[in-house]
Amino acid sequence: VPASLAFMVQWLGISIDHKVISPNGDRIFDELNLSYNIDANASVQMRVFTTNKASDGSLVPNPTPVRTITVDQESGSGNIVWDGKDDSGSFVPDGTYQITARATDHCNNSNERTFIVDVDNAAPTTIIAYPKVESVIGNIVEIAGTANDDHLEYYTLEAGKGYAPDAWTLVTSKAAPVQNGVLGTWKT
């Protein structure tokens, strides 16, 4: 009696380089890189889906992907880059997206992994409320204002002399948002 065995293609490793991308052309997190390693020759497909929140708070992907990228891959390492655009070449709007990576071998066996990614092109809120340009300051100045963003990693506060400084001095760098508070203490 003839018999055959079918083995599913396996991900030996798979990851994305960012959980937040900002495809705005400033070369900072403009793209998402999906890196992978598979154990057999396969077609590797990355699909990008918009998501909605269910009543229980979970994310539900929409049934139709906004972007599909497919590459034929020999066993081993590879990567797929998503530039934040949909299949028509337009940038997707800000929001939460599900990235689905599927490897399908020549026997049509497949293996799938998913990732959640935020697209965020909104500029951070940055305000220096004090001191103002006309303020007379002492030797130690508390800089007051706002440094905030939905995906804030850190902010850096620097001081320079004049309206167009040639040199900047670090005042502080912090990893927490500030809303109408003290951004840092400047020792002039």
Short mmCIF file of C-alpha atoms in Angstrom, two decimals:
data_model
loop_
_atom_site.label_atom_id
_atom_site.label_comp_id
_atom_site.label_asym_id
_atom_site.label_seq_id
_atom_site.Cartn_x
_atom_site.Cartn_y
_atom_site.Cartn_z
CA VAL A 1 0.00 0.00 0.00
CA PRO A 2 1.61 3.26 -1.04
CA ALA A 3 1.79 5.93 1.65
CA SER A 4 2.88 9.51 1.72
CA LEU A 5 3.77 11.91 4.48
CA ALA A 6 3.21 15.62 4.33
CA PHE A 7 5.16 17.88 6.62
CA MET A 8 4.19 21.44 7.33
CA VAL A 9 6.79 24.08 6.52
CA GLN A 10 8.20 25.37 9.80
CA TRP A 11 9.22 28.85 10.91
CA LEU A 12 12.68 28.44 12.45
CA GLY A 13 12.52 32.10 13.41
CA ILE A 14 10.26 35.04 12.61
CA SER A 15 10.16 38.62 13.90
CA ILE A 16 9.32 42.22 13.04
CA ASP A 17 11.69 45.09 13.72
CA HIS A 18 9.11 47.64 14.98
CA LYS A 19 5.70 47.55 16.63
CA VAL A 20 5.06 51.14 15.53
CA ILE A 21 5.84 52.56 12.09
CA SER A 22 5.58 56.12 10.86
CA PRO A 23 5.78 56.11 7.06
CA ASN A 24 6.14 59.88 6.68
CA GLY A 25 9.44 60.07 4.76
CA ASP A 26 11.68 61.18 7.64
CA ARG A 27 13.61 57.85 7.54
CA ILE A 28 12.71 57.08 11.16
CA PHE A 29 10.59 53.92 11.41
CA ASP A 30 9.28 54.50 7.86
CA GLU A 31 9.13 50.77 7.10
CA LEU A 32 8.42 47.46 8.79
CA ASN A 33 10.86 44.63 8.20
CA LEU A 34 9.56 41.06 8.63
CA SER A 35 12.57 38.74 9.04
CA TYR A 36 12.16 34.99 8.94
CA ASN A 37 13.89 31.65 8.59
CA ILE A 38 12.03 28.63 7.14
CA ASP A 39 12.99 24.95 6.89
CA ALA A 40 11.74 24.29 3.33
CA ASN A 41 11.26 26.01 0.00
CA ALA A 42 8.01 27.97 0.21
CA SER A 43 5.98 30.91 -0.94
CA VAL A 44 6.07 33.47 1.87
CA GLN A 45 3.23 35.97 1.97
CA MET A 46 2.79 39.00 4.18
CA ARG A 47 -0.75 40.38 4.41
CA VAL A 48 -1.68 43.62 6.19
CA PHE A 49 -5.19 43.95 7.61
CA THR A 50 -6.96 46.90 9.22
CA THR A 51 -8.50 45.99 12.57
CA ASN A 52 -11.56 46.82 14.63
CA LYS A 53 -12.01 46.46 18.38
CA ALA A 54 -14.56 43.90 19.50
CA SER A 55 -16.82 44.55 22.50
CA ASP A 56 -14.44 42.55 24.69
CA GLY A 57 -11.51 44.78 23.63
CA SER A 58 -9.83 42.21 21.38
CA LEU A 59 -8.71 43.17 17.88
CA VAL A 60 -10.55 41.68 14.92
CA PRO A 61 -8.92 41.92 11.49
CA ASN A 62 -11.07 42.95 8.55
CA PRO A 63 -11.47 40.08 6.07
CA THR A 64 -9.74 41.78 3.11
CA PRO A 65 -6.07 42.76 3.40
CA VAL A 66 -5.04 46.30 2.44
CA ARG A 67 -1.64 45.03 1.29
CA THR A 68 -0.33 41.65 0.14
CA ILE A 69 3.34 40.97 -0.61
CA THR A 70 4.47 37.51 -1.77
CA VAL A 71 7.99 36.17 -2.33
CA ASP A 72 9.24 32.72 -3.33
CA GLN A 73 11.81 31.65 -0.76
CA GLU A 74 14.26 28.79 -0.68
CA SER A 75 14.72 27.23 2.75
CA GLY A 76 16.69 29.60 4.96
CA SER A 77 16.52 33.28 5.86
CA GLY A 78 14.60 36.03 4.14
CA ASN A 79 12.75 39.25 4.75
CA ILE A 80 9.80 41.25 3.47
CA VAL A 81 9.57 45.03 3.83
CA TRP A 82 6.25 46.87 4.18
CA ASP A 83 6.46 50.58 3.35
CA GLY A 84 3.17 51.56 5.00
CA LYS A 85 1.29 51.61 1.69
CA ASP A 86 -1.76 49.70 0.53
CA ASP A 87 -1.96 47.69 -2.71
CA SER A 88 -2.87 50.83 -4.69
CA GLY A 89 0.32 52.60 -3.54
CA SER A 90 -1.37 54.99 -1.08
CA PHE A 91 -0.24 55.34 2.51
CA VAL A 92 -2.57 53.64 4.99
CA PRO A 93 -4.21 55.83 7.65
CA ASP A 94 -3.07 55.83 11.26
CA GLY A 95 -4.40 52.90 13.23
CA THR A 96 -3.74 49.37 14.44
CA TYR A 97 -2.99 46.70 11.82
CA GLN A 98 -2.58 42.94 11.90
CA ILE A 99 0.38 41.59 9.95
CA THR A 100 -0.06 37.96 8.93
CA ALA A 101 2.91 36.00 7.59
CA ARG A 102 2.13 32.70 5.87
CA ALA A 103 4.65 30.21 4.46
CA THR A 104 3.15 27.72 2.00
CA ASP A 105 5.23 24.84 0.62
CA HIS A 106 4.84 23.11 -2.77
CA CYS A 107 2.39 20.56 -1.29
CA ASN A 108 0.17 23.45 -0.15
CA ASN A 109 0.99 22.92 3.54
CA SER A 110 1.14 26.26 5.32
CA ASN A 111 2.16 27.80 8.62
CA GLU A 112 1.06 31.23 9.77
CA ARG A 113 2.15 33.84 12.36
CA THR A 114 0.53 37.17 13.23
CA PHE A 115 1.81 40.45 14.64
CA ILE A 116 0.07 43.65 15.69
CA VAL A 117 1.53 46.95 14.44
CA ASP A 118 0.48 50.57 14.92
CA VAL A 119 0.83 53.14 12.14
CA ASP A 120 1.35 56.56 13.71
CA ASN A 121 2.06 59.65 11.62
CA ALA A 122 0.68 62.11 14.18
CA ALA A 123 3.33 64.56 15.32
CA PRO A 124 4.13 64.63 19.03
CA THR A 125 2.78 67.51 21.10
CA THR A 126 5.69 69.72 22.14
CA ILE A 127 5.18 73.00 23.98
CA ILE A 128 7.57 75.10 26.01
CA ALA A 129 5.36 77.27 28.20
CA TYR A 130 8.19 78.71 30.33
CA PRO A 131 10.56 80.41 29.88
CA LYS A 132 9.32 82.61 27.07
CA VAL A 133 11.74 84.39 24.74
CA GLU A 134 11.36 87.63 26.70
CA SER A 135 11.70 86.00 30.17
CA VAL A 136 14.47 87.06 32.49
CA ILE A 137 15.95 83.90 33.95
CA GLY A 138 18.22 83.03 36.84
CA ASN A 139 20.96 80.42 37.22
CA ILE A 140 18.56 77.51 37.65
CA VAL A 141 15.42 77.42 35.47
CA GLU A 142 12.60 74.91 35.52
CA ILE A 143 11.50 74.48 31.91
CA ALA A 144 7.72 73.99 31.89
CA GLY A 145 5.55 72.61 29.11
CA THR A 146 4.38 69.47 27.35
CA ALA A 147 6.14 66.57 25.63
CA ASN A 148 3.57 63.94 24.72
CA ASP A 149 2.78 61.32 22.08
CA ASP A 150 0.73 58.12 21.95
CA HIS A 151 3.94 56.17 21.32
CA LEU A 152 6.48 58.33 23.15
CA GLU A 153 9.81 56.56 23.64
CA TYR A 154 11.67 59.56 25.04
CA TYR A 155 12.10 63.29 24.66
CA THR A 156 15.26 65.38 24.70
CA LEU A 157 15.38 68.95 25.96
CA GLU A 158 18.29 71.12 24.82
CA ALA A 159 19.19 74.78 25.24
CA GLY A 160 21.06 77.12 22.93
CA LYS A 161 22.05 80.77 22.94
CA GLY A 162 20.17 83.21 20.70
CA TYR A 163 17.43 82.76 18.09
CA ALA A 164 19.42 80.36 15.86
CA PRO A 165 21.98 78.63 18.09
CA ASP A 166 25.15 77.19 16.60
CA ALA A 167 25.57 74.85 19.58
CA TRP A 168 23.14 73.05 21.87
CA THR A 169 23.54 71.89 25.48
CA LEU A 170 21.66 68.90 26.80
CA VAL A 171 19.27 69.85 29.61
CA THR A 172 17.63 66.44 30.04
CA SER A 173 16.32 63.38 28.25
CA LYS A 174 13.40 61.43 29.73
CA ALA A 175 11.31 58.41 28.79
CA ALA A 176 8.03 59.59 30.33
CA PRO A 177 5.49 62.01 28.83
CA VAL A 178 4.89 65.37 30.51
CA GLN A 179 1.59 67.24 30.24
CA ASN A 180 1.71 70.88 31.45
CA GLY A 181 4.52 70.15 33.87
CA VAL A 182 8.27 70.45 34.41
CA LEU A 183 10.18 69.14 31.41
CA GLY A 184 13.57 69.62 33.00
CA THR A 185 15.79 71.84 35.12
CA TRP A 186 18.32 73.96 33.24
CA LYS A 187 21.44 75.12 35.04
CA THR A 188 22.45 78.13 33.01
#
